[in-house]
PDB file of C-alpha atoms and ligand atoms in Angstrom:
ATOM      1  CA  MET R  26      -5.024 -47.632-150.729  1.00  0.00           C
ATOM      2  CA  LYS R  27      -8.422 -47.113-149.082  1.00  0.00           C
ATOM      3  CA  ILE R  28      -9.503 -43.842-147.465  1.00  0.00           C
ATOM      4  CA  ILE R  29     -12.109 -44.020-144.690  1.00  0.00           C
ATOM      5  CA  ASP R  30     -13.355 -40.879-142.931  1.00  0.00           C
ATOM      6  CA  THR R  31     -14.126 -42.130-139.408  1.00  0.00           C
ATOM      7  CA  HIS R  32     -15.776 -38.917-138.169  1.00  0.00           C
ATOM      8  CA  THR R  33     -18.650 -37.408-140.149  1.00  0.00           C
ATOM      9  CA  HIS R  34     -22.104 -36.209-139.145  1.00  0.00           C
ATOM     10  CA  LEU R  35     -25.446 -36.258-140.904  1.00  0.00           C
ATOM     11  CA  GLY R  36     -28.469 -34.040-140.395  1.00  0.00           C
ATOM     12  CA  THR R  37     -29.317 -30.830-138.585  1.00  0.00           C
ATOM     13  CA  SER R  38     -28.190 -29.719-135.121  1.00  0.00           C
ATOM     14  CA  ARG R  39     -30.466 -28.083-132.551  1.00  0.00           C
ATOM     15  CA  GLN R  40     -27.414 -26.384-130.974  1.00  0.00           C
ATOM     16  CA  THR R  41     -25.329 -25.153-133.879  1.00  0.00           C
ATOM     17  CA  ASP R  42     -26.004 -24.063-137.455  1.00  0.00           C
ATOM     18  CA  SER R  43     -24.620 -27.338-138.813  1.00  0.00           C
ATOM     19  CA  VAL R  44     -26.569 -28.949-141.656  1.00  0.00           C
ATOM     20  CA  HIS R  45     -24.842 -31.958-143.223  1.00  0.00           C
ATOM     21  CA  THR R  46     -26.730 -33.752-145.980  1.00  0.00           C
ATOM     22  CA  GLU R  47     -26.235 -37.006-147.843  1.00  0.00           C
ATOM     23  CA  GLU R  48     -25.586 -35.027-151.035  1.00  0.00           C
ATOM     24  CA  ILE R  49     -22.788 -33.010-149.428  1.00  0.00           C
ATOM     25  CA  TRP R  50     -21.063 -36.154-148.197  1.00  0.00           C
ATOM     26  CA  LEU R  51     -21.441 -38.035-151.466  1.00  0.00           C
ATOM     27  CA  SER R  52     -19.904 -35.095-153.331  1.00  0.00           C
ATOM     28  CA  LYS R  53     -16.974 -34.976-150.871  1.00  0.00           C
ATOM     29  CA  MET R  54     -16.472 -38.733-151.227  1.00  0.00           C
ATOM     30  CA  LYS R  55     -16.203 -38.297-154.973  1.00  0.00           C
ATOM     31  CA  ARG R  56     -13.956 -35.216-154.855  1.00  0.00           C
ATOM     32  CA  TYR R  57     -11.473 -36.677-152.349  1.00  0.00           C
ATOM     33  CA  ASN R  58     -11.708 -40.348-153.413  1.00  0.00           C
ATOM     34  CA  LEU R  59     -13.083 -41.465-150.058  1.00  0.00           C
ATOM     35  CA  ASP R  60     -13.850 -45.174-150.086  1.00  0.00           C
ATOM     36  CA  GLY R  61     -16.108 -44.941-147.076  1.00  0.00           C
ATOM     37  CA  LEU R  62     -17.238 -42.985-144.055  1.00  0.00           C
ATOM     38  CA  LEU R  63     -18.659 -43.462-140.593  1.00  0.00           C
ATOM     39  CA  SER R  64     -21.785 -41.345-140.176  1.00  0.00           C
ATOM     40  CA  TYR R  65     -22.956 -40.066-136.773  1.00  0.00           C
ATOM     41  CA  PRO R  66     -25.971 -37.982-135.759  1.00  0.00           C
ATOM     42  CA  LEU R  67     -24.982 -34.488-134.576  1.00  0.00           C
ATOM     43  CA  PRO R  68     -24.849 -34.257-130.751  1.00  0.00           C
ATOM     44  CA  SER R  69     -28.257 -32.490-130.541  1.00  0.00           C
ATOM     45  CA  PRO R  70     -29.975 -33.870-133.628  1.00  0.00           C
ATOM     46  CA  TYR R  71     -33.188 -32.596-135.144  1.00  0.00           C
ATOM     47  CA  PRO R  72     -35.777 -33.994-134.682  1.00  0.00           C
ATOM     48  CA  ASP R  73     -34.322 -36.740-132.426  1.00  0.00           C
ATOM     49  CA  ALA R  74     -31.687 -39.485-132.256  1.00  0.00           C
ATOM     50  CA  PRO R  75     -33.838 -42.494-133.315  1.00  0.00           C
ATOM     51  CA  THR R  76     -35.089 -40.614-136.394  1.00  0.00           C
ATOM     52  CA  MET R  77     -31.503 -39.707-137.290  1.00  0.00           C
ATOM     53  CA  HIS R  78     -30.332 -43.286-136.732  1.00  0.00           C
ATOM     54  CA  ASP R  79     -32.989 -44.417-139.213  1.00  0.00           C
ATOM     55  CA  ARG R  80     -31.847 -41.784-141.725  1.00  0.00           C
ATOM     56  CA  ILE R  81     -28.215 -42.891-141.337  1.00  0.00           C
ATOM     57  CA  HIS R  82     -29.325 -46.495-141.778  1.00  0.00           C
ATOM     58  CA  LYS R  83     -31.002 -45.536-145.064  1.00  0.00           C
ATOM     59  CA  PHE R  84     -27.865 -43.624-146.139  1.00  0.00           C
ATOM     60  CA  ALA R  85     -25.816 -46.772-145.419  1.00  0.00           C
ATOM     61  CA  ASN R  86     -28.284 -49.036-147.234  1.00  0.00           C
ATOM     62  CA  ASP R  87     -28.244 -46.748-150.256  1.00  0.00           C
ATOM     63  CA  ASN R  88     -24.418 -46.901-150.264  1.00  0.00           C
ATOM     64  CA  PRO R  89     -23.502 -50.472-149.294  1.00  0.00           C
ATOM     65  CA  GLY R  90     -19.874 -51.033-148.330  1.00  0.00           C
ATOM     66  CA  ARG R  91     -19.292 -47.276-148.266  1.00  0.00           C
ATOM     67  CA  VAL R  92     -21.287 -45.845-145.321  1.00  0.00           C
ATOM     68  CA  TRP R  93     -21.561 -47.206-141.756  1.00  0.00           C
ATOM     69  CA  GLY R  94     -23.607 -45.819-138.882  1.00  0.00           C
ATOM     70  CA  VAL R  95     -22.475 -44.764-135.404  1.00  0.00           C
ATOM     71  CA  VAL R  96     -24.900 -44.530-132.465  1.00  0.00           C
ATOM     72  CA  ASP R  97     -25.221 -41.243-130.577  1.00  0.00           C
ATOM     73  CA  ILE R  98     -27.891 -40.953-127.876  1.00  0.00           C
ATOM     74  CA  ASN R  99     -27.793 -38.204-125.252  1.00  0.00           C
ATOM     75  CA  PRO R 100     -26.879 -40.107-122.041  1.00  0.00           C
ATOM     76  CA  ILE R 101     -29.289 -37.912-120.058  1.00  0.00           C
ATOM     77  CA  VAL R 102     -32.113 -40.317-121.044  1.00  0.00           C
ATOM     78  CA  ASP R 103     -33.134 -43.230-118.809  1.00  0.00           C
ATOM     79  CA  GLU R 104     -30.936 -46.307-118.872  1.00  0.00           C
ATOM     80  CA  ASP R 105     -33.649 -48.513-120.421  1.00  0.00           C
ATOM     81  CA  GLU R 106     -34.230 -46.055-123.229  1.00  0.00           C
ATOM     82  CA  TYR R 107     -30.476 -45.728-123.877  1.00  0.00           C
ATOM     83  CA  PHE R 108     -29.869 -49.492-123.990  1.00  0.00           C
ATOM     84  CA  LYS R 109     -32.941 -50.167-126.132  1.00  0.00           C
ATOM     85  CA  GLU R 110     -31.956 -47.673-128.823  1.00  0.00           C
ATOM     86  CA  ALA R 111     -28.236 -48.559-128.748  1.00  0.00           C
ATOM     87  CA  THR R 112     -29.106 -52.255-129.065  1.00  0.00           C
ATOM     88  CA  ARG R 113     -31.515 -51.582-131.951  1.00  0.00           C
ATOM     89  CA  CYS R 114     -28.823 -49.620-133.825  1.00  0.00           C
ATOM     90  CA  VAL R 115     -26.055 -52.203-133.380  1.00  0.00           C
ATOM     91  CA  LYS R 116     -28.065 -55.432-133.629  1.00  0.00           C
ATOM     92  CA  GLU R 117     -30.737 -54.449-136.169  1.00  0.00           C
ATOM     93  CA  LEU R 118     -29.215 -51.575-138.140  1.00  0.00           C
ATOM     94  CA  GLY R 119     -25.606 -52.819-138.145  1.00  0.00           C
ATOM     95  CA  PHE R 120     -24.016 -49.720-136.598  1.00  0.00           C
ATOM     96  CA  VAL R 121     -20.333 -50.166-135.789  1.00  0.00           C
ATOM     97  CA  ALA R 122     -19.648 -47.930-132.753  1.00  0.00           C
ATOM     98  CA  ILE R 123     -21.143 -45.681-130.073  1.00  0.00           C
ATOM     99  CA  LYS R 124     -20.293 -41.976-129.727  1.00  0.00           C
ATOM    100  CA  MET R 125     -20.482 -39.766-126.659  1.00  0.00           C
ATOM    101  CA  HIS R 126     -20.051 -35.981-126.523  1.00  0.00           C
ATOM    102  CA  PRO R 127     -19.238 -34.968-122.919  1.00  0.00           C
ATOM    103  CA  SER R 128     -19.768 -31.218-123.352  1.00  0.00           C
ATOM    104  CA  GLN R 129     -22.607 -30.873-125.878  1.00  0.00           C
ATOM    105  CA  GLU R 130     -24.449 -33.724-124.140  1.00  0.00           C
ATOM    106  CA  ALA R 131     -23.679 -32.362-120.664  1.00  0.00           C
ATOM    107  CA  THR R 132     -22.172 -35.659-119.533  1.00  0.00           C
ATOM    108  CA  ASN R 133     -19.153 -35.720-117.266  1.00  0.00           C
ATOM    109  CA  PRO R 134     -17.424 -39.046-118.068  1.00  0.00           C
ATOM    110  CA  LEU R 135     -16.901 -39.495-114.314  1.00  0.00           C
ATOM    111  CA  SER R 136     -20.613 -39.151-113.530  1.00  0.00           C
ATOM    112  CA  LYS R 137     -22.975 -42.013-112.710  1.00  0.00           C
ATOM    113  CA  HIS R 138     -25.185 -41.376-115.717  1.00  0.00           C
ATOM    114  CA  ALA R 139     -22.188 -41.747-118.069  1.00  0.00           C
ATOM    115  CA  VAL R 140     -21.801 -45.356-116.932  1.00  0.00           C
ATOM    116  CA  LYS R 141     -24.625 -46.510-119.218  1.00  0.00           C
ATOM    117  CA  VAL R 142     -22.603 -45.419-122.264  1.00  0.00           C
ATOM    118  CA  PHE R 143     -19.569 -47.510-121.301  1.00  0.00           C
ATOM    119  CA  GLU R 144     -21.769 -50.442-120.276  1.00  0.00           C
ATOM    120  CA  ALA R 145     -23.684 -50.354-123.580  1.00  0.00           C
ATOM    121  CA  ALA R 146     -20.499 -50.302-125.673  1.00  0.00           C
ATOM    122  CA  LYS R 147     -19.077 -53.180-123.627  1.00  0.00           C
ATOM    123  CA  MET R 148     -22.296 -55.213-123.813  1.00  0.00           C
ATOM    124  CA  LEU R 149     -22.690 -54.653-127.560  1.00  0.00           C
ATOM    125  CA  ASN R 150     -18.954 -55.224-128.145  1.00  0.00           C
ATOM    126  CA  VAL R 151     -18.383 -52.083-130.224  1.00  0.00           C
ATOM    127  CA  PRO R 152     -15.773 -49.333-129.803  1.00  0.00           C
ATOM    128  CA  LEU R 153     -16.715 -46.146-127.947  1.00  0.00           C
ATOM    129  CA  ILE R 154     -15.816 -42.801-129.552  1.00  0.00           C
ATOM    130  CA  VAL R 155     -15.596 -39.911-127.075  1.00  0.00           C
ATOM    131  CA  HIS R 156     -15.312 -36.254-128.096  1.00  0.00           C
ATOM    132  CA  THR R 157     -12.279 -34.587-126.508  1.00  0.00           C
ATOM    133  CA  GLY R 158     -11.022 -30.998-126.626  1.00  0.00           C
ATOM    134  CA  PRO R 159     -13.481 -28.063-126.802  1.00  0.00           C
ATOM    135  CA  GLY R 160     -15.921 -27.987-123.898  1.00  0.00           C
ATOM    136  CA  VAL R 161     -13.712 -28.379-120.849  1.00  0.00           C
ATOM    137  CA  PRO R 162     -13.718 -29.594-118.148  1.00  0.00           C
ATOM    138  CA  TYR R 163     -16.033 -32.421-119.281  1.00  0.00           C
ATOM    139  CA  SER R 164     -14.129 -32.924-122.556  1.00  0.00           C
ATOM    140  CA  LEU R 165     -10.668 -33.182-121.010  1.00  0.00           C
ATOM    141  CA  PRO R 166      -9.034 -36.429-122.153  1.00  0.00           C
ATOM    142  CA  CYS R 167      -7.772 -37.133-118.596  1.00  0.00           C
ATOM    143  CA  LEU R 168     -11.321 -37.413-117.217  1.00  0.00           C
ATOM    144  CA  LEU R 169     -11.509 -40.723-119.096  1.00  0.00           C
ATOM    145  CA  ILE R 170      -8.631 -42.290-117.121  1.00  0.00           C
ATOM    146  CA  PRO R 171     -10.835 -44.043-114.506  1.00  0.00           C
ATOM    147  CA  ARG R 172     -13.171 -45.371-117.236  1.00  0.00           C
ATOM    148  CA  VAL R 173     -10.334 -46.523-119.478  1.00  0.00           C
ATOM    149  CA  LYS R 174      -8.939 -48.509-116.539  1.00  0.00           C
ATOM    150  CA  GLU R 175     -12.326 -49.840-115.440  1.00  0.00           C
ATOM    151  CA  TYR R 176     -13.289 -50.881-118.987  1.00  0.00           C
ATOM    152  CA  SER R 177      -9.885 -52.205-120.008  1.00  0.00           C
ATOM    153  CA  THR R 178     -11.300 -54.477-122.738  1.00  0.00           C
ATOM    154  CA  LEU R 179     -13.332 -51.653-124.309  1.00  0.00           C
ATOM    155  CA  ARG R 180     -11.604 -49.868-127.185  1.00  0.00           C
ATOM    156  CA  ILE R 181     -11.972 -46.117-126.686  1.00  0.00           C
ATOM    157  CA  VAL R 182     -11.291 -43.560-129.428  1.00  0.00           C
ATOM    158  CA  LEU R 183     -10.442 -40.005-128.364  1.00  0.00           C
ATOM    159  CA  ALA R 184     -12.180 -38.027-131.118  1.00  0.00           C
ATOM    160  CA  HIS R 185     -10.146 -34.926-132.080  1.00  0.00           C
ATOM    161  CA  ALA R 186      -7.245 -36.247-129.938  1.00  0.00           C
ATOM    162  CA  GLY R 187      -7.703 -33.261-127.619  1.00  0.00           C
ATOM    163  CA  ALA R 188      -8.161 -30.908-130.600  1.00  0.00           C
ATOM    164  CA  PHE R 189      -4.720 -29.225-130.539  1.00  0.00           C
ATOM    165  CA  LEU R 190      -5.021 -27.582-127.109  1.00  0.00           C
ATOM    166  CA  PHE R 191      -5.176 -30.864-125.164  1.00  0.00           C
ATOM    167  CA  THR R 192      -3.307 -33.087-127.618  1.00  0.00           C
ATOM    168  CA  ASP R 193      -0.445 -33.712-125.200  1.00  0.00           C
ATOM    169  CA  GLU R 194      -2.997 -35.099-122.756  1.00  0.00           C
ATOM    170  CA  ALA R 195      -4.518 -37.327-125.442  1.00  0.00           C
ATOM    171  CA  ILE R 196      -1.052 -38.596-126.369  1.00  0.00           C
ATOM    172  CA  ILE R 197      -0.285 -39.380-122.714  1.00  0.00           C
ATOM    173  CA  MET R 198      -3.571 -41.319-122.560  1.00  0.00           C
ATOM    174  CA  ALA R 199      -2.704 -43.368-125.649  1.00  0.00           C
ATOM    175  CA  LYS R 200       0.841 -43.989-124.408  1.00  0.00           C
ATOM    176  CA  ASN R 201      -0.379 -45.244-121.057  1.00  0.00           C
ATOM    177  CA  PHE R 202      -3.425 -47.273-122.051  1.00  0.00           C
ATOM    178  CA  ASP R 203      -3.435 -49.893-124.817  1.00  0.00           C
ATOM    179  CA  ASN R 204      -7.209 -49.569-125.292  1.00  0.00           C
ATOM    180  CA  VAL R 205      -7.009 -45.861-126.262  1.00  0.00           C
ATOM    181  CA  TYR R 206      -6.930 -44.795-129.924  1.00  0.00           C
ATOM    182  CA  LEU R 207      -6.691 -41.320-131.464  1.00  0.00           C
ATOM    183  CA  GLU R 208      -8.673 -39.625-134.242  1.00  0.00           C
ATOM    184  CA  PRO R 209      -6.920 -36.270-134.867  1.00  0.00           C
ATOM    185  CA  SER R 210      -9.531 -34.035-136.533  1.00  0.00           C
ATOM    186  CA  TRP R 211      -9.031 -30.344-135.564  1.00  0.00           C
ATOM    187  CA  CYS R 212      -5.367 -30.995-134.743  1.00  0.00           C
ATOM    188  CA  GLY R 213      -2.632 -29.372-136.827  1.00  0.00           C
ATOM    189  CA  ALA R 214       0.049 -31.119-138.850  1.00  0.00           C
ATOM    190  CA  PRO R 215       2.673 -30.716-136.063  1.00  0.00           C
ATOM    191  CA  GLN R 216       0.352 -32.507-133.602  1.00  0.00           C
ATOM    192  CA  LEU R 217      -0.240 -35.318-136.123  1.00  0.00           C
ATOM    193  CA  ARG R 218       3.546 -35.676-136.549  1.00  0.00           C
ATOM    194  CA  GLN R 219       3.875 -35.874-132.760  1.00  0.00           C
ATOM    195  CA  MET R 220       1.183 -38.573-132.567  1.00  0.00           C
ATOM    196  CA  VAL R 221       2.868 -40.683-135.252  1.00  0.00           C
ATOM    197  CA  ASP R 222       6.246 -40.378-133.518  1.00  0.00           C
ATOM    198  CA  VAL R 223       5.108 -40.876-129.924  1.00  0.00           C
ATOM    199  CA  VAL R 224       2.014 -43.099-130.106  1.00  0.00           C
ATOM    200  CA  GLY R 225       2.636 -44.944-133.379  1.00  0.00           C
ATOM    201  CA  ILE R 226       0.676 -45.119-136.614  1.00  0.00           C
ATOM    202  CA  GLU R 227      -1.234 -48.288-135.594  1.00  0.00           C
ATOM    203  CA  ARG R 228      -3.342 -46.395-133.051  1.00  0.00           C
ATOM    204  CA  LEU R 229      -4.316 -43.466-135.302  1.00  0.00           C
ATOM    205  CA  MET R 230      -7.363 -43.180-137.582  1.00  0.00           C
ATOM    206  CA  PHE R 231      -8.231 -40.409-140.007  1.00  0.00           C
ATOM    207  CA  GLY R 232     -11.416 -38.379-139.399  1.00  0.00           C
ATOM    208  CA  SER R 233     -12.555 -34.973-140.660  1.00  0.00           C
ATOM    209  CA  ASP R 234     -15.574 -34.011-138.483  1.00  0.00           C
ATOM    210  CA  GLY R 235     -16.985 -31.954-141.351  1.00  0.00           C
ATOM    211  CA  PRO R 236     -17.127 -31.666-145.129  1.00  0.00           C
ATOM    212  CA  LEU R 237     -14.885 -28.580-145.257  1.00  0.00           C
ATOM    213  CA  ASN R 238     -12.224 -30.390-143.213  1.00  0.00           C
ATOM    214  CA  VAL R 239     -11.831 -33.409-145.514  1.00  0.00           C
ATOM    215  CA  GLY R 240      -9.338 -31.872-147.960  1.00  0.00           C
ATOM    216  CA  PRO R 241      -7.120 -30.115-145.389  1.00  0.00           C
ATOM    217  CA  SER R 242      -7.081 -33.200-143.140  1.00  0.00           C
ATOM    218  CA  ILE R 243      -5.971 -35.497-145.967  1.00  0.00           C
ATOM    219  CA  ALA R 244      -3.345 -32.939-147.031  1.00  0.00           C
ATOM    220  CA  GLN R 245      -1.689 -33.274-143.617  1.00  0.00           C
ATOM    221  CA  VAL R 246      -0.291 -36.705-144.565  1.00  0.00           C
ATOM    222  CA  GLU R 247       1.847 -35.071-147.257  1.00  0.00           C
ATOM    223  CA  ALA R 248       2.720 -32.104-145.032  1.00  0.00           C
ATOM    224  CA  ILE R 249       4.306 -34.387-142.435  1.00  0.00           C
ATOM    225  CA  ASP R 250       5.965 -36.704-144.999  1.00  0.00           C
ATOM    226  CA  MET R 251       4.158 -39.894-143.994  1.00  0.00           C
ATOM    227  CA  THR R 252       5.551 -43.015-145.638  1.00  0.00           C
ATOM    228  CA  ASP R 253       3.290 -44.989-148.003  1.00  0.00           C
ATOM    229  CA  ARG R 254       2.743 -47.608-145.297  1.00  0.00           C
ATOM    230  CA  GLU R 255       1.825 -44.946-142.733  1.00  0.00           C
ATOM    231  CA  LYS R 256      -0.643 -43.356-145.171  1.00  0.00           C
ATOM    232  CA  GLU R 257      -2.256 -46.712-145.902  1.00  0.00           C
ATOM    233  CA  LEU R 258      -2.759 -47.512-142.207  1.00  0.00           C
ATOM    234  CA  TYR R 259      -3.777 -44.033-141.055  1.00  0.00           C
ATOM    235  CA  LEU R 260      -6.148 -43.151-143.894  1.00  0.00           C
ATOM    236  CA  GLY R 261      -8.008 -46.433-144.133  1.00  0.00           C
ATOM    237  CA  LYS R 262      -6.643 -49.821-143.146  1.00  0.00           C
ATOM    238  CA  ASN R 263      -6.574 -49.192-139.397  1.00  0.00           C
ATOM    239  CA  ALA R 264     -10.241 -48.128-139.456  1.00  0.00           C
ATOM    240  CA  ILE R 265     -11.315 -51.060-141.652  1.00  0.00           C
ATOM    241  CA  ASP R 266      -9.764 -53.525-139.195  1.00  0.00           C
ATOM    242  CA  PHE R 267     -10.739 -51.627-136.032  1.00  0.00           C
ATOM    243  CA  TYR R 268     -14.428 -51.219-136.900  1.00  0.00           C
ATOM    244  CA  GLY R 269     -14.646 -54.499-138.869  1.00  0.00           C
ATOM    245  CA  LEU R 270     -15.831 -52.748-142.019  1.00  0.00           C
ATOM    246  CA  LYS R 271     -16.903 -54.973-144.909  1.00  0.00           C
ATOM    247  CA  ILE R 272     -15.538 -53.083-147.870  1.00  0.00           C
TER     248      ILE R 272
HETATM  249 ZN1   ZN L  30     -18.060 -34.467-134.517  1.00  0.00          ZN
END
């Protein structure tokens, strides 16, 4: 059984005190038998997104078949700049998805300037991961409804699945739209049980969102009595297939 952490960050944030290094992640991979992880810049990376994308690319190159990059560019930048950097990351650096953080990047998913994010993911044919939960109203899962309908062929992951407080909304989204997937970091075991029962294991992917969350998040699969098949899909296989990871 493979374990893939689909939500990790690398680097230093300009907004929070977060500092996530390669060494921290490699030690967590060893301790918790992670077979791989998706590595994103933090939403306000120091010094800037392109520099962090290059650092993530090096991290991936140093750990082939174990680390994959995810693009995160603040959508406030001009459209040309956004597309150029997103294209460089996916086409040249081999990144597997694009991430958007509505609250920390001050981007209402309904706004005009958010359109470039959805267009870039569609054009580059990669899934779009959108933070949901803390930071309302921009981070409310329901604000994605018009985009999910408009971009019906784009696979959209609700990161944190509403993060406990808005998990019912995230579940309603996944139940109503086939192109919505859930990554339940920051949700409790009862919410994960609810997602398995209501949405189905095929649309769920494990993510921690931080080194201190890896152990507790993995422990949830035992707490809710997942079957061996459910563990295999949720912890790794779904993500390997969904992101096309060569492992
Ligand atoms: Zn995150």
